[in-house]
Amino acid sequence: ILHRGAGAYICGEETALMNSFEGLRANPRLKPPFPAQSGVYGLPTTINNVTSIASAVHILRKGADWFAGMGTEDSRGFHHVQLSGPFNTPGVFEVPMGISYREVIFELGGGPRLPAKAFIPGGSSCPLFPFTDAYLDLPMEYAAVAKAGSMLGTGGLILIPEDKCMVDAMYNVVRFYAHESCGKCTPCREGVGHWLPRMYQKLLAGLGEPGDLELIEDVSHNIRGRSFCVLADACIMPVQASIQHFRHEYEHLIHHGRSLYPAQNRWAA
């Protein structure tokens, strides 16, 4: 049976998806029990993502040995990557695990259409990487990407142009998660839905003060790992990575009231 979902981002959390399927509000459920024990209508339920289902089709046709013959010892098979941002040839590609991000970006994506300074390797919820050789040459493997500080995620590879204010880019991420939060738990409802958007709005309006960056870091630290589901973490991880790698852009905005990139000062009062 194919059931068309409502499309809310929170339904990426499997128990919220089950609630939506049952016609309920798409709030995540308390676990345990896990879906395999008690899922849709209280019945044992297995939930897989699109990549797993796409892989299963080929495995059934060609066998497990064929699938395991691709990739690396750490990460077998293939992965799907979706290239978005200023690529010359954006799109969705099926690639063998272990391929480098350099190959994906320059060979499949045709390279950046604009100079890039960072890329998100696995979708908006993943910590970003600077656009440097050390990260471009990373193999697309679970352990290698995790050791470097991010995740494979959904494979949504997003380029961030060199002239894009990183604070503005992260505000775009923050307000997306603020909008998609179901509001069930306090860390996500108040932290992601209220405090973080207001802090970013303040900075981008040129009203930043000493201590504001530390406040964002403190709020982020107190949200991460403390929410009912992982949606809050999905917001916090790219924020923390942006501060780690591009702290100077935050500090410049706070100290000067304007971005390093004049074209990005659209929020200035």
PDB file of C-alpha atoms in Angstrom:
ATOM      1  CA  ILE A   1       0.000   0.000   0.000  1.00  0.00           C
ATOM      2  CA  LEU A   2       1.340   3.433  -0.915  1.00  0.00           C
ATOM      3  CA  HIS A   3       0.192   6.193   1.418  1.00  0.00           C
ATOM      4  CA  ARG A   4       0.863   9.825   0.538  1.00  0.00           C
ATOM      5  CA  GLY A   5       2.171  11.791   3.519  1.00  0.00           C
ATOM      6  CA  ALA A   6       1.420  15.351   4.515  1.00  0.00           C
ATOM      7  CA  GLY A   7       5.022  16.412   3.968  1.00  0.00           C
ATOM      8  CA  ALA A   8       5.952  17.955   7.328  1.00  0.00           C
ATOM      9  CA  TYR A   9       9.656  17.691   8.138  1.00  0.00           C
ATOM     10  CA  ILE A  10       8.931  16.274  11.595  1.00  0.00           C
ATOM     11  CA  CYS A  11       7.626  13.162   9.827  1.00  0.00           C
ATOM     12  CA  GLY A  12      11.236  12.273   9.153  1.00  0.00           C
ATOM     13  CA  GLU A  13      11.083  11.011  12.747  1.00  0.00           C
ATOM     14  CA  GLU A  14       9.579   7.550  12.391  1.00  0.00           C
ATOM     15  CA  THR A  15       7.075   7.686  15.234  1.00  0.00           C
ATOM     16  CA  ALA A  16       5.807  11.091  14.089  1.00  0.00           C
ATOM     17  CA  LEU A  17       5.335   9.513  10.660  1.00  0.00           C
ATOM     18  CA  MET A  18       3.292   6.728  12.241  1.00  0.00           C
ATOM     19  CA  ASN A  19       1.076   9.245  14.036  1.00  0.00           C
ATOM     20  CA  SER A  20       0.546  11.094  10.755  1.00  0.00           C
ATOM     21  CA  PHE A  21      -0.356   7.804   9.038  1.00  0.00           C
ATOM     22  CA  GLU A  22      -2.986   7.171  11.713  1.00  0.00           C
ATOM     23  CA  GLY A  23      -4.495  10.618  11.142  1.00  0.00           C
ATOM     24  CA  LEU A  24      -3.087  12.079  14.361  1.00  0.00           C
ATOM     25  CA  ARG A  25      -0.969  15.173  14.918  1.00  0.00           C
ATOM     26  CA  ALA A  26       2.568  14.413  13.732  1.00  0.00           C
ATOM     27  CA  ASN A  27       4.241  14.476  17.149  1.00  0.00           C
ATOM     28  CA  PRO A  28       6.981  11.981  17.986  1.00  0.00           C
ATOM     29  CA  ARG A  29       6.106   9.184  20.416  1.00  0.00           C
ATOM     30  CA  LEU A  30       7.929   8.152  23.541  1.00  0.00           C
ATOM     31  CA  LYS A  31      10.352   5.269  22.954  1.00  0.00           C
ATOM     32  CA  PRO A  32      10.349   2.501  24.082  1.00  0.00           C
ATOM     33  CA  PRO A  33       8.250   0.828  22.855  1.00  0.00           C
ATOM     34  CA  PHE A  34       9.991   1.019  19.482  1.00  0.00           C
ATOM     35  CA  PRO A  35       8.048   0.645  16.218  1.00  0.00           C
ATOM     36  CA  ALA A  36       9.270  -2.944  15.777  1.00  0.00           C
ATOM     37  CA  GLN A  37       7.470  -3.728  19.047  1.00  0.00           C
ATOM     38  CA  SER A  38       4.439  -1.455  18.788  1.00  0.00           C
ATOM     39  CA  GLY A  39       4.011   0.694  15.701  1.00  0.00           C
ATOM     40  CA  VAL A  40       1.100   1.637  13.458  1.00  0.00           C
ATOM     41  CA  TYR A  41      -2.152   0.866  15.305  1.00  0.00           C
ATOM     42  CA  GLY A  42      -0.108  -0.940  17.949  1.00  0.00           C
ATOM     43  CA  LEU A  43       1.207  -3.518  15.484  1.00  0.00           C
ATOM     44  CA  PRO A  44       4.923  -4.341  14.937  1.00  0.00           C
ATOM     45  CA  THR A  45       6.085  -1.971  12.188  1.00  0.00           C
ATOM     46  CA  THR A  46       9.265  -1.688  10.130  1.00  0.00           C
ATOM     47  CA  ILE A  47      10.080   1.757   8.747  1.00  0.00           C
ATOM     48  CA  ASN A  48      12.846   2.307   6.193  1.00  0.00           C
ATOM     49  CA  ASN A  49      14.026   5.380   4.343  1.00  0.00           C
ATOM     50  CA  VAL A  50      13.985   5.828   0.583  1.00  0.00           C
ATOM     51  CA  THR A  51      17.653   4.894   0.149  1.00  0.00           C
ATOM     52  CA  SER A  52      17.163   1.579   1.959  1.00  0.00           C
ATOM     53  CA  ILE A  53      14.142   0.705  -0.165  1.00  0.00           C
ATOM     54  CA  ALA A  54      15.959   1.702  -3.370  1.00  0.00           C
ATOM     55  CA  SER A  55      18.907  -0.474  -2.360  1.00  0.00           C
ATOM     56  CA  ALA A  56      16.667  -3.432  -1.528  1.00  0.00           C
ATOM     57  CA  VAL A  57      15.251  -3.504  -5.059  1.00  0.00           C
ATOM     58  CA  HIS A  58      18.710  -3.935  -6.617  1.00  0.00           C
ATOM     59  CA  ILE A  59      19.831  -6.431  -3.950  1.00  0.00           C
ATOM     60  CA  LEU A  60      16.805  -8.633  -4.642  1.00  0.00           C
ATOM     61  CA  ARG A  61      17.536  -8.529  -8.360  1.00  0.00           C
ATOM     62  CA  LYS A  62      21.318  -8.912  -8.317  1.00  0.00           C
ATOM     63  CA  GLY A  63      22.146 -10.424  -4.934  1.00  0.00           C
ATOM     64  CA  ALA A  64      23.914  -9.365  -1.754  1.00  0.00           C
ATOM     65  CA  ASP A  65      27.383 -10.172  -3.113  1.00  0.00           C
ATOM     66  CA  TRP A  66      26.858  -7.718  -5.989  1.00  0.00           C
ATOM     67  CA  PHE A  67      25.849  -4.980  -3.553  1.00  0.00           C
ATOM     68  CA  ALA A  68      28.705  -5.711  -1.129  1.00  0.00           C
ATOM     69  CA  GLY A  69      31.145  -5.594  -4.035  1.00  0.00           C
ATOM     70  CA  MET A  70      30.707  -1.815  -4.159  1.00  0.00           C
ATOM     71  CA  GLY A  71      31.977   0.637  -1.609  1.00  0.00           C
ATOM     72  CA  THR A  72      34.567   0.020   1.081  1.00  0.00           C
ATOM     73  CA  GLU A  73      35.148  -2.299   4.018  1.00  0.00           C
ATOM     74  CA  ASP A  74      33.509   0.289   6.282  1.00  0.00           C
ATOM     75  CA  SER A  75      30.613   1.256   4.016  1.00  0.00           C
ATOM     76  CA  ARG A  76      29.223  -1.206   1.503  1.00  0.00           C
ATOM     77  CA  GLY A  77      27.018  -0.569  -1.504  1.00  0.00           C
ATOM     78  CA  PHE A  78      25.934   2.765  -2.878  1.00  0.00           C
ATOM     79  CA  HIS A  79      24.452   6.019  -1.658  1.00  0.00           C
ATOM     80  CA  HIS A  80      22.228   8.684  -3.171  1.00  0.00           C
ATOM     81  CA  VAL A  81      23.456  12.265  -3.266  1.00  0.00           C
ATOM     82  CA  GLN A  82      21.391  15.321  -4.111  1.00  0.00           C
ATOM     83  CA  LEU A  83      23.458  18.310  -5.234  1.00  0.00           C
ATOM     84  CA  SER A  84      21.937  21.716  -4.508  1.00  0.00           C
ATOM     85  CA  GLY A  85      23.311  25.223  -4.453  1.00  0.00           C
ATOM     86  CA  PRO A  86      25.539  26.833  -7.091  1.00  0.00           C
ATOM     87  CA  PHE A  87      26.509  23.663  -8.973  1.00  0.00           C
ATOM     88  CA  ASN A  88      26.964  23.703 -12.721  1.00  0.00           C
ATOM     89  CA  THR A  89      25.022  20.445 -12.955  1.00  0.00           C
ATOM     90  CA  PRO A  90      22.848  19.968  -9.864  1.00  0.00           C
ATOM     91  CA  GLY A  91      20.806  16.788  -9.572  1.00  0.00           C
ATOM     92  CA  VAL A  92      20.373  13.421  -7.865  1.00  0.00           C
ATOM     93  CA  PHE A  93      23.039  10.758  -8.358  1.00  0.00           C
ATOM     94  CA  GLU A  94      23.556   7.161  -7.259  1.00  0.00           C
ATOM     95  CA  VAL A  95      27.210   6.729  -6.277  1.00  0.00           C
ATOM     96  CA  PRO A  96      29.340   3.923  -4.802  1.00  0.00           C
ATOM     97  CA  MET A  97      30.261   4.403  -1.172  1.00  0.00           C
ATOM     98  CA  GLY A  98      33.844   5.547  -0.690  1.00  0.00           C
ATOM     99  CA  ILE A  99      33.797   8.051  -3.529  1.00  0.00           C
ATOM    100  CA  SER A 100      35.363  11.363  -2.473  1.00  0.00           C
ATOM    101  CA  TYR A 101      33.416  14.578  -2.094  1.00  0.00           C
ATOM    102  CA  ARG A 102      35.795  16.109  -4.618  1.00  0.00           C
ATOM    103  CA  GLU A 103      34.679  13.577  -7.229  1.00  0.00           C
ATOM    104  CA  VAL A 104      31.016  14.162  -6.444  1.00  0.00           C
ATOM    105  CA  ILE A 105      31.305  17.951  -6.554  1.00  0.00           C
ATOM    106  CA  PHE A 106      33.585  18.349  -9.558  1.00  0.00           C
ATOM    107  CA  GLU A 107      32.831  15.317 -11.729  1.00  0.00           C
ATOM    108  CA  LEU A 108      29.124  14.760 -11.117  1.00  0.00           C
ATOM    109  CA  GLY A 109      28.195  18.311 -10.139  1.00  0.00           C
ATOM    110  CA  GLY A 110      30.394  19.975 -12.738  1.00  0.00           C
ATOM    111  CA  GLY A 111      32.102  22.017 -10.023  1.00  0.00           C
ATOM    112  CA  PRO A 112      30.822  25.158  -8.272  1.00  0.00           C
ATOM    113  CA  ARG A 113      29.225  27.747 -10.517  1.00  0.00           C
ATOM    114  CA  LEU A 114      30.401  30.342  -7.962  1.00  0.00           C
ATOM    115  CA  PRO A 115      33.447  30.170  -5.663  1.00  0.00           C
ATOM    116  CA  ALA A 116      32.487  28.135  -2.592  1.00  0.00           C
ATOM    117  CA  LYS A 117      33.654  28.382   0.996  1.00  0.00           C
ATOM    118  CA  ALA A 118      31.766  25.495   2.612  1.00  0.00           C
ATOM    119  CA  PHE A 119      29.577  22.510   1.920  1.00  0.00           C
ATOM    120  CA  ILE A 120      27.079  20.533   3.958  1.00  0.00           C
ATOM    121  CA  PRO A 121      27.697  16.839   3.228  1.00  0.00           C
ATOM    122  CA  GLY A 122      24.396  15.215   4.127  1.00  0.00           C
ATOM    123  CA  GLY A 123      21.499  17.656   4.329  1.00  0.00           C
ATOM    124  CA  SER A 124      20.679  20.715   6.417  1.00  0.00           C
ATOM    125  CA  SER A 125      20.880  18.796   9.707  1.00  0.00           C
ATOM    126  CA  CYS A 126      24.561  17.877   9.236  1.00  0.00           C
ATOM    127  CA  PRO A 127      27.560  19.929  10.412  1.00  0.00           C
ATOM    128  CA  LEU A 128      29.155  21.770   7.496  1.00  0.00           C
ATOM    129  CA  PHE A 129      32.711  21.436   6.215  1.00  0.00           C
ATOM    130  CA  PRO A 130      34.992  24.208   4.917  1.00  0.00           C
ATOM    131  CA  PHE A 131      35.631  23.947   1.175  1.00  0.00           C
ATOM    132  CA  THR A 132      39.260  22.858   1.605  1.00  0.00           C
ATOM    133  CA  ASP A 133      41.333  19.945   0.311  1.00  0.00           C
ATOM    134  CA  ALA A 134      41.209  18.105   3.636  1.00  0.00           C
ATOM    135  CA  TYR A 135      37.419  17.859   3.501  1.00  0.00           C
ATOM    136  CA  LEU A 136      36.989  17.599  -0.265  1.00  0.00           C
ATOM    137  CA  ASP A 137      39.210  14.514  -0.292  1.00  0.00           C
ATOM    138  CA  LEU A 138      37.215  12.759   2.422  1.00  0.00           C
ATOM    139  CA  PRO A 139      35.757   9.437   1.247  1.00  0.00           C
ATOM    140  CA  MET A 140      32.001   9.164   1.500  1.00  0.00           C
ATOM    141  CA  GLU A 141      32.151   6.615   4.320  1.00  0.00           C
ATOM    142  CA  TYR A 142      30.257   6.575   7.600  1.00  0.00           C
ATOM    143  CA  ALA A 143      33.310   6.392   9.858  1.00  0.00           C
ATOM    144  CA  ALA A 144      35.492   8.823   7.872  1.00  0.00           C
ATOM    145  CA  VAL A 145      32.825  11.521   7.748  1.00  0.00           C
ATOM    146  CA  ALA A 146      31.941  11.013  11.419  1.00  0.00           C
ATOM    147  CA  LYS A 147      35.621  11.270  12.424  1.00  0.00           C
ATOM    148  CA  ALA A 148      35.830  14.574  10.506  1.00  0.00           C
ATOM    149  CA  GLY A 149      32.887  15.899  12.502  1.00  0.00           C
ATOM    150  CA  SER A 150      29.784  15.406  10.371  1.00  0.00           C
ATOM    151  CA  MET A 151      27.452  12.719   8.978  1.00  0.00           C
ATOM    152  CA  LEU A 152      26.512  11.181   5.646  1.00  0.00           C
ATOM    153  CA  GLY A 153      22.886  11.938   6.453  1.00  0.00           C
ATOM    154  CA  THR A 154      20.511  11.903   3.507  1.00  0.00           C
ATOM    155  CA  GLY A 155      23.272  12.729   1.039  1.00  0.00           C
ATOM    156  CA  GLY A 156      21.922  16.229   0.446  1.00  0.00           C
ATOM    157  CA  LEU A 157      25.149  18.001  -0.517  1.00  0.00           C
ATOM    158  CA  ILE A 158      24.665  21.765  -0.272  1.00  0.00           C
ATOM    159  CA  LEU A 159      27.250  24.286  -1.486  1.00  0.00           C
ATOM    160  CA  ILE A 160      27.604  27.610   0.342  1.00  0.00           C
ATOM    161  CA  PRO A 161      29.080  30.360  -1.898  1.00  0.00           C
ATOM    162  CA  GLU A 162      32.140  32.310  -0.826  1.00  0.00           C
ATOM    163  CA  ASP A 163      30.260  35.622  -0.729  1.00  0.00           C
ATOM    164  CA  LYS A 164      27.399  34.263   1.410  1.00  0.00           C
ATOM    165  CA  CYS A 165      27.356  35.523   4.993  1.00  0.00           C
ATOM    166  CA  MET A 166      27.587  32.415   7.156  1.00  0.00           C
ATOM    167  CA  VAL A 167      25.433  33.995   9.863  1.00  0.00           C
ATOM    168  CA  ASP A 168      22.691  34.645   7.312  1.00  0.00           C
ATOM    169  CA  ALA A 169      23.074  31.109   5.947  1.00  0.00           C
ATOM    170  CA  MET A 170      22.639  29.636   9.413  1.00  0.00           C
ATOM    171  CA  TYR A 171      19.659  31.871  10.132  1.00  0.00           C
ATOM    172  CA  ASN A 172      18.034  30.296   7.098  1.00  0.00           C
ATOM    173  CA  VAL A 173      18.641  26.878   8.677  1.00  0.00           C
ATOM    174  CA  VAL A 174      17.451  27.993  12.121  1.00  0.00           C
ATOM    175  CA  ARG A 175      14.200  29.524  10.941  1.00  0.00           C
ATOM    176  CA  PHE A 176      13.436  26.403   8.907  1.00  0.00           C
ATOM    177  CA  TYR A 177      13.712  24.212  12.004  1.00  0.00           C
ATOM    178  CA  ALA A 178      11.829  26.774  14.093  1.00  0.00           C
ATOM    179  CA  HIS A 179       8.979  26.526  11.592  1.00  0.00           C
ATOM    180  CA  GLU A 180       9.094  22.713  11.471  1.00  0.00           C
ATOM    181  CA  SER A 181       9.283  22.130  15.229  1.00  0.00           C
ATOM    182  CA  CYS A 182       6.150  20.434  16.554  1.00  0.00           C
ATOM    183  CA  GLY A 183       6.520  22.305  19.867  1.00  0.00           C
ATOM    184  CA  LYS A 184       6.172  19.166  21.973  1.00  0.00           C
ATOM    185  CA  CYS A 185       9.216  19.682  24.198  1.00  0.00           C
ATOM    186  CA  THR A 186      10.687  22.749  25.899  1.00  0.00           C
ATOM    187  CA  PRO A 187      14.252  22.679  24.465  1.00  0.00           C
ATOM    188  CA  CYS A 188      12.958  22.635  20.901  1.00  0.00           C
ATOM    189  CA  ARG A 189       9.885  24.838  21.404  1.00  0.00           C
ATOM    190  CA  GLU A 190      11.707  27.554  23.344  1.00  0.00           C
ATOM    191  CA  GLY A 191      15.302  27.128  22.178  1.00  0.00           C
ATOM    192  CA  VAL A 192      14.888  26.373  18.478  1.00  0.00           C
ATOM    193  CA  GLY A 193      11.492  27.994  18.051  1.00  0.00           C
ATOM    194  CA  HIS A 194      12.145  31.186  20.021  1.00  0.00           C
ATOM    195  CA  TRP A 195      15.623  31.995  21.327  1.00  0.00           C
ATOM    196  CA  LEU A 196      17.855  31.049  18.400  1.00  0.00           C
ATOM    197  CA  PRO A 197      15.808  32.843  15.699  1.00  0.00           C
ATOM    198  CA  ARG A 198      15.662  35.988  17.852  1.00  0.00           C
ATOM    199  CA  MET A 199      19.423  35.935  18.460  1.00  0.00           C
ATOM    200  CA  TYR A 200      20.148  35.559  14.749  1.00  0.00           C
ATOM    201  CA  GLN A 201      17.692  38.319  13.879  1.00  0.00           C
ATOM    202  CA  LYS A 202      19.424  40.568  16.385  1.00  0.00           C
ATOM    203  CA  LEU A 203      22.874  39.926  14.911  1.00  0.00           C
ATOM    204  CA  LEU A 204      21.740  40.349  11.310  1.00  0.00           C
ATOM    205  CA  ALA A 205      19.973  43.611  12.176  1.00  0.00           C
ATOM    206  CA  GLY A 206      23.344  45.011  13.273  1.00  0.00           C
ATOM    207  CA  LEU A 207      22.339  45.067  16.938  1.00  0.00           C
ATOM    208  CA  GLY A 208      24.770  42.462  18.212  1.00  0.00           C
ATOM    209  CA  GLU A 209      26.523  42.988  21.535  1.00  0.00           C
ATOM    210  CA  PRO A 210      29.565  41.420  23.198  1.00  0.00           C
ATOM    211  CA  GLY A 211      28.485  38.129  24.697  1.00  0.00           C
ATOM    212  CA  ASP A 212      25.812  37.373  22.094  1.00  0.00           C
ATOM    213  CA  LEU A 213      27.896  34.707  20.380  1.00  0.00           C
ATOM    214  CA  GLU A 214      28.623  33.057  23.712  1.00  0.00           C
ATOM    215  CA  LEU A 215      24.885  33.142  24.449  1.00  0.00           C
ATOM    216  CA  ILE A 216      24.134  31.358  21.160  1.00  0.00           C
ATOM    217  CA  GLU A 217      26.771  28.760  22.061  1.00  0.00           C
ATOM    218  CA  ASP A 218      25.310  28.327  25.553  1.00  0.00           C
ATOM    219  CA  VAL A 219      21.735  27.987  24.279  1.00  0.00           C
ATOM    220  CA  SER A 220      22.911  25.504  21.641  1.00  0.00           C
ATOM    221  CA  HIS A 221      24.776  23.449  24.226  1.00  0.00           C
ATOM    222  CA  ASN A 222      21.698  23.277  26.445  1.00  0.00           C
ATOM    223  CA  ILE A 223      19.423  22.218  23.584  1.00  0.00           C
ATOM    224  CA  ARG A 224      21.585  19.503  22.041  1.00  0.00           C
ATOM    225  CA  GLY A 225      20.823  16.031  23.342  1.00  0.00           C
ATOM    226  CA  ARG A 226      18.009  17.259  25.575  1.00  0.00           C
ATOM    227  CA  SER A 227      14.970  17.330  23.291  1.00  0.00           C
ATOM    228  CA  PHE A 228      12.251  14.708  22.903  1.00  0.00           C
ATOM    229  CA  CYS A 229      13.390  13.800  19.386  1.00  0.00           C
ATOM    230  CA  VAL A 230      16.385  14.664  17.218  1.00  0.00           C
ATOM    231  CA  LEU A 231      14.831  17.618  15.363  1.00  0.00           C
ATOM    232  CA  ALA A 232      16.414  20.095  17.794  1.00  0.00           C
ATOM    233  CA  ASP A 233      19.812  18.422  17.369  1.00  0.00           C
ATOM    234  CA  ALA A 234      19.347  18.666  13.606  1.00  0.00           C
ATOM    235  CA  CYS A 235      19.150  22.452  14.002  1.00  0.00           C
ATOM    236  CA  ILE A 236      21.969  22.781  16.508  1.00  0.00           C
ATOM    237  CA  MET A 237      24.676  20.734  14.791  1.00  0.00           C
ATOM    238  CA  PRO A 238      25.079  22.970  11.711  1.00  0.00           C
ATOM    239  CA  VAL A 239      24.941  26.059  13.951  1.00  0.00           C
ATOM    240  CA  GLN A 240      27.757  24.769  16.153  1.00  0.00           C
ATOM    241  CA  ALA A 241      29.845  23.772  13.119  1.00  0.00           C
ATOM    242  CA  SER A 242      29.402  27.220  11.556  1.00  0.00           C
ATOM    243  CA  ILE A 243      30.709  28.843  14.747  1.00  0.00           C
ATOM    244  CA  GLN A 244      33.606  26.386  14.898  1.00  0.00           C
ATOM    245  CA  HIS A 245      34.772  27.046  11.337  1.00  0.00           C
ATOM    246  CA  PHE A 246      33.544  30.594  10.659  1.00  0.00           C
ATOM    247  CA  ARG A 247      33.601  32.253  14.068  1.00  0.00           C
ATOM    248  CA  HIS A 248      35.271  35.341  12.588  1.00  0.00           C
ATOM    249  CA  GLU A 249      32.145  36.114  10.554  1.00  0.00           C
ATOM    250  CA  TYR A 250      29.984  36.143  13.687  1.00  0.00           C
ATOM    251  CA  GLU A 251      32.517  38.305  15.532  1.00  0.00           C
ATOM    252  CA  HIS A 252      32.789  40.784  12.652  1.00  0.00           C
ATOM    253  CA  LEU A 253      29.012  41.158  12.522  1.00  0.00           C
ATOM    254  CA  ILE A 254      28.827  41.725  16.278  1.00  0.00           C
ATOM    255  CA  HIS A 255      31.709  44.208  16.451  1.00  0.00           C
ATOM    256  CA  HIS A 256      30.909  46.193  13.296  1.00  0.00           C
ATOM    257  CA  GLY A 257      27.139  45.811  12.972  1.00  0.00           C
ATOM    258  CA  ARG A 258      27.530  44.699   9.360  1.00  0.00           C
ATOM    259  CA  SER A 259      28.449  41.518   7.542  1.00  0.00           C
ATOM    260  CA  LEU A 260      31.811  40.937   5.906  1.00  0.00           C
ATOM    261  CA  TYR A 261      29.801  40.655   2.681  1.00  0.00           C
ATOM    262  CA  PRO A 262      28.020  43.945   1.803  1.00  0.00           C
ATOM    263  CA  ALA A 263      25.477  42.240  -0.450  1.00  0.00           C
ATOM    264  CA  GLN A 264      24.315  40.174   2.554  1.00  0.00           C
ATOM    265  CA  ASN A 265      23.411  43.122   4.754  1.00  0.00           C
ATOM    266  CA  ARG A 266      19.731  42.781   3.907  1.00  0.00           C
ATOM    267  CA  TRP A 267      18.717  42.611   7.553  1.00  0.00           C
ATOM    268  CA  ALA A 268      20.631  45.681   8.752  1.00  0.00           C
ATOM    269  CA  ALA A 269      18.493  48.327  10.401  1.00  0.00           C
TER     270      ALA A 269
END
